Amino acid sequence: MAAAVVAMCLVACAPTRPPRAESDAAVVAAVEAVPGVDGVLLSQYTAGLSGSGLTMKVFLDANGQGDLAAVADEVIGAAWSAVPYEPEGITLQALPGPLPDGARFGDSSDPGIDLTDVASRLGLESDDDSGSHLGSAGTSLHLKQAFLSARYGAWNDPG
C-alpha cells in the first residue's frame, strides 16, 4: 500500500510537458527564424533523473556558415528560449544546407562542420565545470544546463 501511495505521489509531482510534436514545432520555428539557418532536425533524449535534453542538427546556408560562431550562438539561445521544458542540456551539430527533402534525425549523414572555433568563441573551456564539452570529433557541442543558464540567462517557460 505504501509503495502505491509513493508511486502516485511521484507521478503527481512529475513536471508536465507538452506533447513532443508541439515541443518540437516551437523549437524548430525559433531556430529556423535565425538568419543563415536552412532547416533543423530535432531529437529529444532522457538523461535519467537529470531530466530531458535536446539534440539539434542544424543545416546552414552559405551565410550561416560564414559567421558560424554567431549563428550557432543565436541558434542555441533560440532553442533555450523556445523549448517548453527546462532541458538538462542541448547538443548542437551543424551541417551544410540545404536540409534534404524527407530527412529524418536518425538518417546517416555528413558528420558535420567543425565547431572547435565556435566552442572557443562561446567561452567553452575543455575543463568546463558544468560538464559541457566539444565532442571528440569536434563536430558537436554538448552544452549542459549550467552553461546554458550562465550564457543565455535562467530558463523561463515560454508557455
Coordinates of C-alpha atoms in Angstrom, one line a residue:
M1 CA 0.0 0.0 0.0
A2 CA 2.8 2.4 0.9
A3 CA 4.6 1.7 -2.4
A4 CA 1.4 2.6 -4.3
V5 CA 1.0 5.9 -2.4
V6 CA 4.6 6.8 -3.1
A7 CA 4.3 5.9 -6.8
M8 CA 1.1 8.0 -7.1
C9 CA 2.9 11.0 -5.4
L10 CA 5.8 10.7 -7.8
V11 CA 3.5 10.7 -10.8
A12 CA 1.5 13.6 -9.4
C13 CA 4.7 15.6 -8.7
A14 CA 6.3 14.9 -12.0
P15 CA 6.5 18.0 -14.2
T16 CA 4.1 18.1 -17.1
R17 CA 5.5 18.5 -20.6
P18 CA 3.7 19.4 -23.8
P19 CA 3.3 16.7 -26.4
R20 CA 6.5 16.1 -28.3
A21 CA 5.2 17.4 -31.6
E22 CA 4.2 20.7 -30.0
S23 CA 7.5 21.0 -28.3
D24 CA 9.5 20.2 -31.4
A25 CA 7.4 22.7 -33.5
A26 CA 8.2 25.5 -31.1
V27 CA 11.9 24.9 -31.2
V28 CA 12.0 24.4 -35.0
A29 CA 10.2 27.7 -35.6
A30 CA 12.6 29.6 -33.3
V31 CA 15.7 28.0 -34.7
E32 CA 14.6 28.4 -38.3
A33 CA 14.0 32.1 -37.7
V34 CA 17.7 32.6 -37.2
P35 CA 19.3 34.1 -40.4
G36 CA 21.5 31.6 -42.1
V37 CA 19.6 28.5 -40.9
D38 CA 18.1 26.4 -43.8
G39 CA 16.4 23.8 -41.6
V40 CA 16.7 21.8 -38.4
L41 CA 16.1 18.2 -37.2
L42 CA 15.5 17.6 -33.5
S43 CA 15.7 14.7 -31.2
Q44 CA 14.8 14.7 -27.5
Y45 CA 16.6 12.4 -25.1
T46 CA 16.2 11.4 -21.5
A47 CA 19.1 11.7 -19.0
G48 CA 17.6 9.7 -16.2
L49 CA 16.9 11.8 -13.1
S50 CA 18.7 14.8 -14.6
G51 CA 15.7 15.3 -17.0
S52 CA 15.4 15.6 -20.7
G53 CA 17.5 17.3 -23.3
L54 CA 17.5 18.3 -26.9
T55 CA 19.8 17.4 -29.8
M56 CA 19.7 19.6 -32.9
K57 CA 21.1 19.0 -36.4
V58 CA 21.1 22.5 -37.9
F59 CA 21.5 22.9 -41.7
L60 CA 23.2 26.2 -42.6
D61 CA 23.1 28.1 -45.9
A62 CA 26.3 29.9 -47.1
N63 CA 25.6 32.9 -44.9
G64 CA 25.1 30.7 -41.8
Q65 CA 28.5 29.1 -42.4
G66 CA 30.2 32.4 -42.9
D67 CA 29.9 33.6 -39.3
L68 CA 29.4 30.2 -37.8
A69 CA 30.1 31.2 -34.2
A70 CA 27.5 34.0 -34.2
V71 CA 24.9 31.8 -35.9
A72 CA 25.5 28.9 -33.6
D73 CA 25.3 31.2 -30.5
E74 CA 21.9 32.6 -31.8
V75 CA 20.6 29.1 -32.6
I76 CA 21.4 27.8 -29.1
G77 CA 19.9 30.8 -27.5
A78 CA 16.7 30.5 -29.6
A79 CA 16.4 26.8 -28.7
W80 CA 17.0 27.5 -25.0
S81 CA 14.3 30.2 -25.0
A82 CA 11.7 28.2 -27.1
V83 CA 11.9 24.7 -25.6
P84 CA 8.8 24.3 -23.4
Y85 CA 10.6 22.3 -20.6
E86 CA 13.8 23.1 -18.8
P87 CA 16.3 21.0 -20.7
E88 CA 19.2 19.3 -18.9
G89 CA 21.3 20.2 -21.9
I90 CA 21.3 21.0 -25.6
T91 CA 23.6 19.3 -28.2
L92 CA 24.3 21.1 -31.5
Q93 CA 25.6 19.7 -34.7
A94 CA 25.9 22.0 -37.8
L95 CA 25.7 20.7 -41.3
P96 CA 26.0 22.4 -44.7
G97 CA 22.5 23.1 -46.1
P98 CA 20.1 22.8 -47.5
L99 CA 18.0 20.4 -45.4
P100 CA 17.5 17.3 -47.6
D101 CA 13.9 16.6 -48.5
G102 CA 12.4 13.9 -46.3
A103 CA 15.4 13.9 -44.0
R104 CA 14.9 12.4 -40.5
F105 CA 17.0 12.8 -37.5
G106 CA 18.4 9.3 -37.5
D107 CA 19.4 9.3 -41.1
S108 CA 23.1 8.8 -41.7
S109 CA 24.7 12.0 -42.8
D110 CA 27.7 14.1 -43.1
P111 CA 29.5 14.2 -39.6
G112 CA 29.0 18.0 -39.7
I113 CA 31.0 21.2 -39.6
D114 CA 34.0 21.5 -37.2
L115 CA 32.8 23.5 -34.2
T116 CA 36.1 23.9 -32.4
D117 CA 36.2 27.7 -33.1
V118 CA 32.6 28.0 -32.1
A119 CA 33.3 26.4 -28.7
S120 CA 36.2 28.8 -28.2
R121 CA 34.2 31.9 -29.1
L122 CA 31.4 30.7 -26.8
G123 CA 33.9 30.5 -24.0
L124 CA 33.6 26.8 -23.6
E125 CA 36.8 25.5 -21.9
S126 CA 37.9 21.9 -22.1
D127 CA 37.7 21.7 -18.3
D128 CA 34.3 23.3 -18.0
D129 CA 32.8 22.5 -14.6
S130 CA 29.3 22.3 -16.0
G131 CA 30.0 19.1 -18.0
S132 CA 29.7 21.0 -21.2
H133 CA 32.1 20.0 -23.9
L134 CA 33.1 19.8 -27.6
G135 CA 32.5 16.3 -28.9
S136 CA 35.7 14.2 -29.6
A137 CA 35.4 14.7 -33.4
G138 CA 34.9 18.4 -33.0
T139 CA 31.6 18.4 -34.8
S140 CA 29.2 18.6 -31.9
L141 CA 28.7 20.8 -28.9
H142 CA 27.2 19.4 -25.7
L143 CA 26.0 22.2 -23.5
K144 CA 24.7 21.5 -20.1
Q145 CA 22.0 23.4 -18.2
A146 CA 24.6 25.3 -16.0
F147 CA 26.5 26.6 -19.1
L148 CA 23.2 27.5 -20.9
S149 CA 21.9 29.4 -17.8
A150 CA 25.1 31.3 -17.4
R151 CA 25.3 32.3 -21.1
Y152 CA 21.6 32.8 -22.0
G153 CA 20.0 33.5 -18.7
A154 CA 17.8 31.4 -16.5
W155 CA 15.4 29.2 -18.5
N156 CA 11.9 30.7 -18.5
D157 CA 8.8 28.7 -19.5
P158 CA 7.9 30.2 -22.9
G159 CA 4.2 29.0 -22.4

